[in-house]
Short mmCIF file of N, CA, C and O and ligand atoms in Angstrom, two decimals:
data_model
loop_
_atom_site.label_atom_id
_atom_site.label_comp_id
_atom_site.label_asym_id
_atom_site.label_seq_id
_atom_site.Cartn_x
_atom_site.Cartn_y
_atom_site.Cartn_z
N UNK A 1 0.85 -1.20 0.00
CA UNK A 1 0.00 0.00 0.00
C UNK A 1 0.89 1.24 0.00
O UNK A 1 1.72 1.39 0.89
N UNK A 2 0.75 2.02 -0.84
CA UNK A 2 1.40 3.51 -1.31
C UNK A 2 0.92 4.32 -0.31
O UNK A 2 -0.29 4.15 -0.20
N UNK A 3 1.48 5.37 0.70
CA UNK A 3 0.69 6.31 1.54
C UNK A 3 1.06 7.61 1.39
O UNK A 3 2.20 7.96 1.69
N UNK A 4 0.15 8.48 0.89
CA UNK A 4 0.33 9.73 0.45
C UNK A 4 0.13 10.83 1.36
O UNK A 4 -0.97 11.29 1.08
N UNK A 5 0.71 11.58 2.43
CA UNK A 5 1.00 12.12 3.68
C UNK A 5 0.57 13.87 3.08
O UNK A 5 1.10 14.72 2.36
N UNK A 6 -0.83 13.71 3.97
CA UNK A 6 -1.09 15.78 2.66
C UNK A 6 -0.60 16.39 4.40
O UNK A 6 -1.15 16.08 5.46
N UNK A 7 0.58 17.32 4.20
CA UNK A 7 1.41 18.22 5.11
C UNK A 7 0.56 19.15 5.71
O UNK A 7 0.93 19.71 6.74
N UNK A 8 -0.80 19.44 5.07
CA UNK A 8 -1.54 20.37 5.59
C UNK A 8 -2.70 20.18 6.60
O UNK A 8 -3.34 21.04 7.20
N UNK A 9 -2.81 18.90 6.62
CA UNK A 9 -4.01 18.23 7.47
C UNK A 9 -3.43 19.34 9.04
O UNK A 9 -2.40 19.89 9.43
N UNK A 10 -4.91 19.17 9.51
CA UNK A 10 -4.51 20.05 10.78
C UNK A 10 -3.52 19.48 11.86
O UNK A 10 -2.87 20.46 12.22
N UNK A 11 -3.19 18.66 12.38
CA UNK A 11 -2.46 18.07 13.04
C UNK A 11 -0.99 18.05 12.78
O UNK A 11 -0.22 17.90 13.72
N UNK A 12 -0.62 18.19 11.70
CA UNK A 12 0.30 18.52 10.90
C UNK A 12 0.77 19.91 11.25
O UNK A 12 1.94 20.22 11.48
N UNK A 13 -0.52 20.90 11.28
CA UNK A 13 -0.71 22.60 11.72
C UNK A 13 -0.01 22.68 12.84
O UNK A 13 0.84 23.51 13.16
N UNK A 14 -0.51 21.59 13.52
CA UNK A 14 -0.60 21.82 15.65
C UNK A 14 1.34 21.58 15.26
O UNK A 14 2.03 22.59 15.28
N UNK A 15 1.91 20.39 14.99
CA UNK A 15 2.78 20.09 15.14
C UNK A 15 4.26 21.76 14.47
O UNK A 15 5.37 22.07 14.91
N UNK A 16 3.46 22.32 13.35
CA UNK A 16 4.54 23.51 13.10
C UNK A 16 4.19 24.39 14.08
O UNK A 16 5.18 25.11 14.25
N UNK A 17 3.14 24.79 14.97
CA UNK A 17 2.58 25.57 15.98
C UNK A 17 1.87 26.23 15.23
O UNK A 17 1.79 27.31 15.81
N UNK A 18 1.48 26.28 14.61
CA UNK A 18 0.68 27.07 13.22
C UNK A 18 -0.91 27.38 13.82
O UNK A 18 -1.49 28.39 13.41
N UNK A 19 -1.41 26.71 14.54
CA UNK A 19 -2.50 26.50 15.70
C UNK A 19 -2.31 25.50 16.73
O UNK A 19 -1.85 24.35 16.75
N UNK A 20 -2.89 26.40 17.72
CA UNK A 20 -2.71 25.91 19.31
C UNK A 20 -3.33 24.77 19.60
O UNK A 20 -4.32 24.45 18.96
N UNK A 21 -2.91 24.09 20.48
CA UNK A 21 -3.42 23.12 21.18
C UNK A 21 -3.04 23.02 22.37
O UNK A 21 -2.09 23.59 22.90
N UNK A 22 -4.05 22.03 23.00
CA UNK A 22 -3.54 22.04 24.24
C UNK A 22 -2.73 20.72 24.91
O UNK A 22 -3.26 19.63 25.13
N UNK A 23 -1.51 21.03 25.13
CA UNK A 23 -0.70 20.12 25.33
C UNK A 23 -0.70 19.45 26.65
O UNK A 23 -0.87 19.98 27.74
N UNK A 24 -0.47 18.16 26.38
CA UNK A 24 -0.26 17.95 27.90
C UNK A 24 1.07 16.73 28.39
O UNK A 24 1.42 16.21 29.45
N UNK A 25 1.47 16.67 27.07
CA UNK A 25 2.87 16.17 26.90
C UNK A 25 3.95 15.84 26.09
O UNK A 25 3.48 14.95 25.39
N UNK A 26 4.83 15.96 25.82
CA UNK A 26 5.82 15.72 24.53
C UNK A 26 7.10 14.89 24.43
O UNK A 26 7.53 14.47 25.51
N UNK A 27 7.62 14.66 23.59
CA UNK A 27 9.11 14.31 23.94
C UNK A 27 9.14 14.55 22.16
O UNK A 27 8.32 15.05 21.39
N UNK A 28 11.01 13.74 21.89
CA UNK A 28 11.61 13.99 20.99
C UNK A 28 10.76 13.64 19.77
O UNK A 28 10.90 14.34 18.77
N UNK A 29 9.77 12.44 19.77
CA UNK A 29 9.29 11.83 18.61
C UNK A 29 7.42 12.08 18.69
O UNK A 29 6.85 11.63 17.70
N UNK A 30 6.84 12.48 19.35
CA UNK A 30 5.77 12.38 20.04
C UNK A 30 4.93 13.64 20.58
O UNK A 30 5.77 14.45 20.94
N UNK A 31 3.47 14.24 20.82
CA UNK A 31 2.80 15.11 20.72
C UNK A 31 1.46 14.37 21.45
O UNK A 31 0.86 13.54 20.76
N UNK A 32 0.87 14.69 23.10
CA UNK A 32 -0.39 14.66 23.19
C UNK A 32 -0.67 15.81 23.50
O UNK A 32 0.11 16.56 24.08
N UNK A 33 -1.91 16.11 23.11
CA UNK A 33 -2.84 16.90 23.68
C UNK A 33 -4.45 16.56 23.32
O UNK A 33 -4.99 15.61 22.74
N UNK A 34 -5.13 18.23 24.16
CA UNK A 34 -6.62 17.26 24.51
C UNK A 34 -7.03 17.53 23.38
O UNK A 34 -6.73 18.49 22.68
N UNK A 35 -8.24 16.09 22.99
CA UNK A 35 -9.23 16.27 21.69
C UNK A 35 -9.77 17.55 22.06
O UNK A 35 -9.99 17.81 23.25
N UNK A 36 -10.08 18.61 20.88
CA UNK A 36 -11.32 19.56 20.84
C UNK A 36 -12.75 19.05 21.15
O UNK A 36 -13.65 19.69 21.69
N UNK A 37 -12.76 18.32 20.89
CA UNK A 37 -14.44 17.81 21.18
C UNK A 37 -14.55 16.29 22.07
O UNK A 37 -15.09 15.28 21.61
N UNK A 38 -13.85 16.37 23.59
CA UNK A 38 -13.93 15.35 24.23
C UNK A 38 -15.08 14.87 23.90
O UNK A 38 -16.07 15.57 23.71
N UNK A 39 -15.03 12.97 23.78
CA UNK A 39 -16.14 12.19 24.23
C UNK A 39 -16.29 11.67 25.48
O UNK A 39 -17.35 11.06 25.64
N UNK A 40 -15.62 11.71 26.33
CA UNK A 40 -15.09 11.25 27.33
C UNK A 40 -14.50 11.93 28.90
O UNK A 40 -14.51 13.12 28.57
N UNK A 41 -14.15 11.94 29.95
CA UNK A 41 -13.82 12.77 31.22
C UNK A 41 -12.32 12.93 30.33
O UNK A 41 -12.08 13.99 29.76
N UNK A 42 -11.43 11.87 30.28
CA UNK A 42 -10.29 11.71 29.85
C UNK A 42 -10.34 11.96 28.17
O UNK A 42 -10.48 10.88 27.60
N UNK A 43 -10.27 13.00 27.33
CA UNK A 43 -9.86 12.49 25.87
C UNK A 43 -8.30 13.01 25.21
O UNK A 43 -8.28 14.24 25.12
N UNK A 44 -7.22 12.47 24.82
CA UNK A 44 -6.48 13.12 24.71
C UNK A 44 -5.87 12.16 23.64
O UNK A 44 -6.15 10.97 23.60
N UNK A 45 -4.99 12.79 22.75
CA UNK A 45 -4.80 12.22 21.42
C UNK A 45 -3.11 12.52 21.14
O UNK A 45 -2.34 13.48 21.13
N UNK A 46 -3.07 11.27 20.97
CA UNK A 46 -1.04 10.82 20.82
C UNK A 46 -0.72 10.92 19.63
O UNK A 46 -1.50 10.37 18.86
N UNK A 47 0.25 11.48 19.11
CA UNK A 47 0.45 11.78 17.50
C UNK A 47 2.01 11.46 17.29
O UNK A 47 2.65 11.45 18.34
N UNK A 48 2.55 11.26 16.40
CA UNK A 48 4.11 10.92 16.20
C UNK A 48 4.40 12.72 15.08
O UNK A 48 3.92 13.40 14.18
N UNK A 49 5.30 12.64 15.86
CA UNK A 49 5.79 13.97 15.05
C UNK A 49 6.37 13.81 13.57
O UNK A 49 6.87 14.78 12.99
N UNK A 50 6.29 12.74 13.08
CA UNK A 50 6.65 12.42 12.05
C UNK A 50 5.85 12.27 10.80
O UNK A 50 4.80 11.73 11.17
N UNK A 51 5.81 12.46 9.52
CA UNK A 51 4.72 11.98 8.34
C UNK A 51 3.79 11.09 8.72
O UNK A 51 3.20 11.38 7.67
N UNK A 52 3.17 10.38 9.16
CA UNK A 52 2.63 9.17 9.28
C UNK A 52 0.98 9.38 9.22
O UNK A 52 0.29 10.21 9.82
N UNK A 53 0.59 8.29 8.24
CA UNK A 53 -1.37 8.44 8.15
C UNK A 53 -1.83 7.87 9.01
O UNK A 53 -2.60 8.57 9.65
N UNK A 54 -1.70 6.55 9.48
CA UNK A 54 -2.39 5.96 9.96
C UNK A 54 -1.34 5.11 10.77
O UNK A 54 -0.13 5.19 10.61
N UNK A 55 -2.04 4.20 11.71
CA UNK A 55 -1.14 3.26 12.31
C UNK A 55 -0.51 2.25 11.61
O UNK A 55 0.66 1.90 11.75
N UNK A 56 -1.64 1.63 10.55
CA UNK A 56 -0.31 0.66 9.73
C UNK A 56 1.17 1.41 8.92
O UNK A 56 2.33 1.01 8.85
N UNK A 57 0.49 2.68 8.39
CA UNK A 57 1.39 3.36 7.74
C UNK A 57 2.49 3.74 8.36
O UNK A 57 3.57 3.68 7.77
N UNK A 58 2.40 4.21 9.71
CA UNK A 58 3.22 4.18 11.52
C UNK A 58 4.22 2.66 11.15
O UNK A 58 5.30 2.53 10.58
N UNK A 59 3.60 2.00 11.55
CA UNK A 59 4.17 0.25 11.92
C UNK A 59 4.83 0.07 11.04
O UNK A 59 5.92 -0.23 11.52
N UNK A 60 4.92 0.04 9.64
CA UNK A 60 5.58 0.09 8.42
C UNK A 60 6.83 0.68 8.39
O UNK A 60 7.88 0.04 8.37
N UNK A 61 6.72 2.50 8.38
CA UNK A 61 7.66 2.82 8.08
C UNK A 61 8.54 3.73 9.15
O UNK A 61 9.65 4.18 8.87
N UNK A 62 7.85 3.93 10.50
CA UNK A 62 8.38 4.71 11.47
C UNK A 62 10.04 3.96 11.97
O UNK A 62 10.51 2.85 11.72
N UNK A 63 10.42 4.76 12.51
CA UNK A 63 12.14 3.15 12.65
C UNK A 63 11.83 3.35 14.12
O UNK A 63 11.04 4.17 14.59
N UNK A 64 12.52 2.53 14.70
CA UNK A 64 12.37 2.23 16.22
C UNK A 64 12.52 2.91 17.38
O UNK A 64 12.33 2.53 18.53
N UNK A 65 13.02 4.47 16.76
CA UNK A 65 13.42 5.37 17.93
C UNK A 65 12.42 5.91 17.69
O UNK A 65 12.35 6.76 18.58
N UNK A 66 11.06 6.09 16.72
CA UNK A 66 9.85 6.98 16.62
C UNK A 66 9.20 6.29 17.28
O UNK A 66 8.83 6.84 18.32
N UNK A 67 8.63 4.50 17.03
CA UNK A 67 8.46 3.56 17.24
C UNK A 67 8.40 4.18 19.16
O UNK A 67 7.62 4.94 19.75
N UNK A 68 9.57 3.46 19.59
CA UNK A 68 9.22 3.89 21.38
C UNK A 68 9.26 4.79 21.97
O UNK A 68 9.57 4.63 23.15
N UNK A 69 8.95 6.34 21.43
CA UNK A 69 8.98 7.25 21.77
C UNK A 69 7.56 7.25 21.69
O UNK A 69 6.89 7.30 22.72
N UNK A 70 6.97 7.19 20.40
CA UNK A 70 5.55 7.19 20.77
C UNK A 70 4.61 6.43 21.95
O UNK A 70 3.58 6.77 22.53
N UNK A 71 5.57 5.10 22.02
CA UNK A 71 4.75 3.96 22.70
C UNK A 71 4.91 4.64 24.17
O UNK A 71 3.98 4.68 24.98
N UNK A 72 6.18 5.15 24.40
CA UNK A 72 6.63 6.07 25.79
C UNK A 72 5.64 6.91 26.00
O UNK A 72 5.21 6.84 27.15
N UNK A 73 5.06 7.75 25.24
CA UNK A 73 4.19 9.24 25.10
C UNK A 73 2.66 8.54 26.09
O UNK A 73 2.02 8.94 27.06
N UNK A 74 2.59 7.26 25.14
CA UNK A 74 1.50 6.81 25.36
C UNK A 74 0.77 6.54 26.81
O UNK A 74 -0.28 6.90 27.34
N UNK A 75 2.26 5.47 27.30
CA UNK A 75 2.48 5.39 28.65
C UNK A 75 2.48 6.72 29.51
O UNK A 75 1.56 6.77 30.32
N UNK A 76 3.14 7.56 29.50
CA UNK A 76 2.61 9.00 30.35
C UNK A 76 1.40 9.49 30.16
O UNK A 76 0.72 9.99 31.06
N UNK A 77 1.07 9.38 29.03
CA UNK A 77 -0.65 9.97 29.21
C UNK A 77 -1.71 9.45 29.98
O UNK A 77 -2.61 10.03 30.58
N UNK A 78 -1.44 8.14 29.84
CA UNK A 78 -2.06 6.98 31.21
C UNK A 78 -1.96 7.11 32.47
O UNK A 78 -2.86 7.01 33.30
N UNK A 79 -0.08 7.49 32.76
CA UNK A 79 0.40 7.91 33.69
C UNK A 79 -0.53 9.24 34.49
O UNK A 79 -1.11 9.27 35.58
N UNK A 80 -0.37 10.38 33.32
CA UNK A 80 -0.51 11.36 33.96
C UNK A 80 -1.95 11.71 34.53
O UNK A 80 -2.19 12.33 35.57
N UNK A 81 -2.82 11.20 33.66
CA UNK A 81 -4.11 11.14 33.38
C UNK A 81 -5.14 10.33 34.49
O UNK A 81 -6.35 10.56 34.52
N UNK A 82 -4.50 9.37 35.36
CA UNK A 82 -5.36 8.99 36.55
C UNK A 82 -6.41 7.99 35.76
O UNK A 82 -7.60 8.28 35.77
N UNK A 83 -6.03 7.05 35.21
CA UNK A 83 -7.02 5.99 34.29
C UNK A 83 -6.62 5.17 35.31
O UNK A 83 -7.07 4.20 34.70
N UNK A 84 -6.15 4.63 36.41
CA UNK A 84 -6.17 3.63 36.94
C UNK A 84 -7.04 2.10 36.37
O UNK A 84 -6.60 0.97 36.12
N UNK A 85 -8.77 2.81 36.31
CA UNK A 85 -9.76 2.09 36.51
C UNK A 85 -9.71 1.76 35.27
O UNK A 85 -10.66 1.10 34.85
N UNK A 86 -8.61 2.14 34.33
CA UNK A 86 -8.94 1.79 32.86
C UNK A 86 -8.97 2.62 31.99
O UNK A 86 -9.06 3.78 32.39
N UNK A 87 -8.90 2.35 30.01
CA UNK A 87 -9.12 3.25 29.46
C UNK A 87 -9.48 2.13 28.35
O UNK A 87 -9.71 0.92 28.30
N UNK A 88 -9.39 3.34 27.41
CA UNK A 88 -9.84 2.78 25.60
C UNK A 88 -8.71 3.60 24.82
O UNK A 88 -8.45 4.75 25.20
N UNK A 89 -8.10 3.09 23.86
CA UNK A 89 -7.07 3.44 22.78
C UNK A 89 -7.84 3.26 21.22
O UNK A 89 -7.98 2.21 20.59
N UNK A 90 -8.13 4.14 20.98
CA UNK A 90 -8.55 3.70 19.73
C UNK A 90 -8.13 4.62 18.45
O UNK A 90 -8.25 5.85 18.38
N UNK A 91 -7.56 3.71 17.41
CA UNK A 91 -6.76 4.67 16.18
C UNK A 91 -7.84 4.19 15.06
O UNK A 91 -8.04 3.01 14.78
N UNK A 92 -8.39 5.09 14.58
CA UNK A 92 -9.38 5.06 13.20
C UNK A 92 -7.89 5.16 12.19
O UNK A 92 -6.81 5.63 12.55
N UNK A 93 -8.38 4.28 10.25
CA UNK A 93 -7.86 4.65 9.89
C UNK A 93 -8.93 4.79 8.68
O UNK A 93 -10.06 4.30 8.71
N UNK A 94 -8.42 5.48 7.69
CA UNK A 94 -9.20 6.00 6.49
C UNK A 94 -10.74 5.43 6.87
O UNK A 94 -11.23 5.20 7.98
N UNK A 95 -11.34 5.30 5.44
CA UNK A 95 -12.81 5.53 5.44
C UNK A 95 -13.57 4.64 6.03
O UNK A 95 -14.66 4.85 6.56
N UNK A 96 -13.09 3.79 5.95
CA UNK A 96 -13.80 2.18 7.34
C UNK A 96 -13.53 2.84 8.58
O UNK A 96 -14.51 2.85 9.34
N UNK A 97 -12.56 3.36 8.99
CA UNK A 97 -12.38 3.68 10.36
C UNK A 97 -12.35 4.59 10.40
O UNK A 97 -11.51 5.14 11.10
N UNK A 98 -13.71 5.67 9.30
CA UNK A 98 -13.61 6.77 10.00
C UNK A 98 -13.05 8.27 10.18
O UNK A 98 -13.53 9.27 10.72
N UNK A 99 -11.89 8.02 9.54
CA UNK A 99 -10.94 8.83 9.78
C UNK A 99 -10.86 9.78 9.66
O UNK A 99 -10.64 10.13 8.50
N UNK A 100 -11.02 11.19 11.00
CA UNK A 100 -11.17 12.21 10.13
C UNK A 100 -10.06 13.28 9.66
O UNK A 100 -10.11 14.17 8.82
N UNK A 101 -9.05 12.84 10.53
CA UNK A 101 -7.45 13.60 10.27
C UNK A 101 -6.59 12.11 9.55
O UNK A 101 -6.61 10.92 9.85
N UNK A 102 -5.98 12.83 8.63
CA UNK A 102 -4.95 11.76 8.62
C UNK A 102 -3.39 12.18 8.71
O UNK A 102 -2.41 12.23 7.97
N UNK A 103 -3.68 12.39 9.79
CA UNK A 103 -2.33 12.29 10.63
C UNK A 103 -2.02 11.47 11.76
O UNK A 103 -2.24 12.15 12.76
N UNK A 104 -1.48 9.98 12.17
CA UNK A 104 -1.65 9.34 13.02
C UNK A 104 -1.86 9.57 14.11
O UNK A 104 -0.94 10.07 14.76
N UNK A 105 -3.21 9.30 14.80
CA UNK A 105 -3.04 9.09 15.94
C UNK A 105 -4.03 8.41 17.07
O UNK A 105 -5.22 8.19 16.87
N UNK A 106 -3.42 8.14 18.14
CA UNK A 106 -4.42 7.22 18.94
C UNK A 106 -5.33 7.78 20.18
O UNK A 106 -4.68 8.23 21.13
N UNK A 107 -6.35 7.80 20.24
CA UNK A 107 -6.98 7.96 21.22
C UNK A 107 -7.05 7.61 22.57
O UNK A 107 -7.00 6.40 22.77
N UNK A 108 -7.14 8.36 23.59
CA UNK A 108 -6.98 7.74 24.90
C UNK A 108 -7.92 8.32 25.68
O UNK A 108 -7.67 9.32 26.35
N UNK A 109 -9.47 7.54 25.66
CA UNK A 109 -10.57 7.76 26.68
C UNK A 109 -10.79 7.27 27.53
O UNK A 109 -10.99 6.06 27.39
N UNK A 110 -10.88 7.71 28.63
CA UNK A 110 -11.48 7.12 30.49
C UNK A 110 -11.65 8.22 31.40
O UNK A 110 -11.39 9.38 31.09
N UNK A 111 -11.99 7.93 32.26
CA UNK A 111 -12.50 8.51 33.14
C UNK A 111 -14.17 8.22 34.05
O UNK A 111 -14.59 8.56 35.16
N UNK A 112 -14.73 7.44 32.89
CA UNK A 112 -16.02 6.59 33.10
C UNK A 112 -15.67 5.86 32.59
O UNK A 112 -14.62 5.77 31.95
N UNK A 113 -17.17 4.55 32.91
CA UNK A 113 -17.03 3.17 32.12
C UNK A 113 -17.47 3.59 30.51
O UNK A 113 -18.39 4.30 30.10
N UNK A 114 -16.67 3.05 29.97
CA UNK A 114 -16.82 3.59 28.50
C UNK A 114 -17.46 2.25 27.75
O UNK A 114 -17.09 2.14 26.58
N UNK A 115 -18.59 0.95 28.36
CA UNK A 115 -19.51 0.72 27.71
C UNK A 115 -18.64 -0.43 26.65
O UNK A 115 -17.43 -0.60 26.54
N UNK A 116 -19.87 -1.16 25.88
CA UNK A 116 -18.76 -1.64 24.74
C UNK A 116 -17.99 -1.19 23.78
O UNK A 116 -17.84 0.03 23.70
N UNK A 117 -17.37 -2.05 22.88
CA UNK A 117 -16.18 -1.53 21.61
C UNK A 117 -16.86 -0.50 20.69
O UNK A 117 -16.44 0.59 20.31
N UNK A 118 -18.04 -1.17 20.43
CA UNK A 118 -18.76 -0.56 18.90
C UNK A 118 -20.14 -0.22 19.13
O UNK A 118 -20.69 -0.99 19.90
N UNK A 119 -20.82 0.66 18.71
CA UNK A 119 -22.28 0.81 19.09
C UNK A 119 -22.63 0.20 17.63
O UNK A 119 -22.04 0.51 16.59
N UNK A 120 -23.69 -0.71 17.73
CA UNK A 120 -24.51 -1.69 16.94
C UNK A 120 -25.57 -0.32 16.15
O UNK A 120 -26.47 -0.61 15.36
P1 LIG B 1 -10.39 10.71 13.90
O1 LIG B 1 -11.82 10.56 13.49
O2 LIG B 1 -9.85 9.49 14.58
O3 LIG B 1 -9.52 11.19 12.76
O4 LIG B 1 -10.38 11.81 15.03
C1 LIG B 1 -9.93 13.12 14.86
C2 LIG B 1 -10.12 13.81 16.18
O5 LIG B 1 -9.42 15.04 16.14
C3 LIG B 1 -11.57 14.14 16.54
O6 LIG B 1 -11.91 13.52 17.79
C4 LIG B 1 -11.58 15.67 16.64
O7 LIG B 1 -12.41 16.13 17.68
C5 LIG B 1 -10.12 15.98 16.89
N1 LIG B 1 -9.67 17.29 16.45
C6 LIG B 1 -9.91 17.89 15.27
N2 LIG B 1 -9.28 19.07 15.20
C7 LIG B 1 -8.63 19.22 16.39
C8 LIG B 1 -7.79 20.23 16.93
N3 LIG B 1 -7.51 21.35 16.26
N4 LIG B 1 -7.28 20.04 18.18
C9 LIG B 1 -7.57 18.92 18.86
N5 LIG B 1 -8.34 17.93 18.41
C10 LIG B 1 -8.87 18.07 17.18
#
């Protein structure tokens, strides 16, 4: 699969500072901050600072120092965030999943019971 990375998607924006967000953690390879439109007590969204569409497109071609920097990011947001009781990770990709940025990234909701996987 060919992945064609458009530089302008908003997330892309957040990452030149081009528009604000609200951060709530970073490192060398890696970017969370909170969704604009929480679903959730907890919503906050992990991004790799790098080209990447989606998570397979991530898994493919990221190399291993993007690779555990992100997976690191991930872990502090859990950390920081007080999910003890749990959470949900969820990465949409293109039009089956949704997708409405394509710029990778994963979701991290809790704070309530967040119910099943999929609403029927
Ligand atoms: P997805 O459908 O997985 O691509 O989700 C994209 C998410 O990005 C949605 O939950 C939006 O609410 C969120 N979002 C869109 N624009 C912004 C923004 N400027 N800052 C933070 N979150 C955003």
């Amino acid at each position: 699969m060919e992945f064609n990375y458009d530089p302008q998607n908003i997330f892309a924006r957040i990452l030149r500072g081009e528009i604000p967000a609200k951060v709530v953690f970073e490192n060398e390879t890696a970017l969370a901050f909170h969704d604009v439109r929480p679903q959730a007590p907890v919503h906050i969204l992990v991004i790799p600072k790098g080209p990447y569409m989606s998570l397979d497109h991530f898994a493919a071609e990221a190399t291993a120092v993007e690779q555990a920097g992100f997976l690191s990011a991930v872990a502090e947001v859990c950390r920081m965030s007080g999910l003890e009781d749990g959470f949900r990770a969820i990465a949409n990709a293109r039009a089956h999943g949704n997708q409405e940025v394509p710029h990778f990234h994963v979701h991290i909701l809790g704070g309530r019971p967040l119910g099943p996987l999929l609403a029927h």
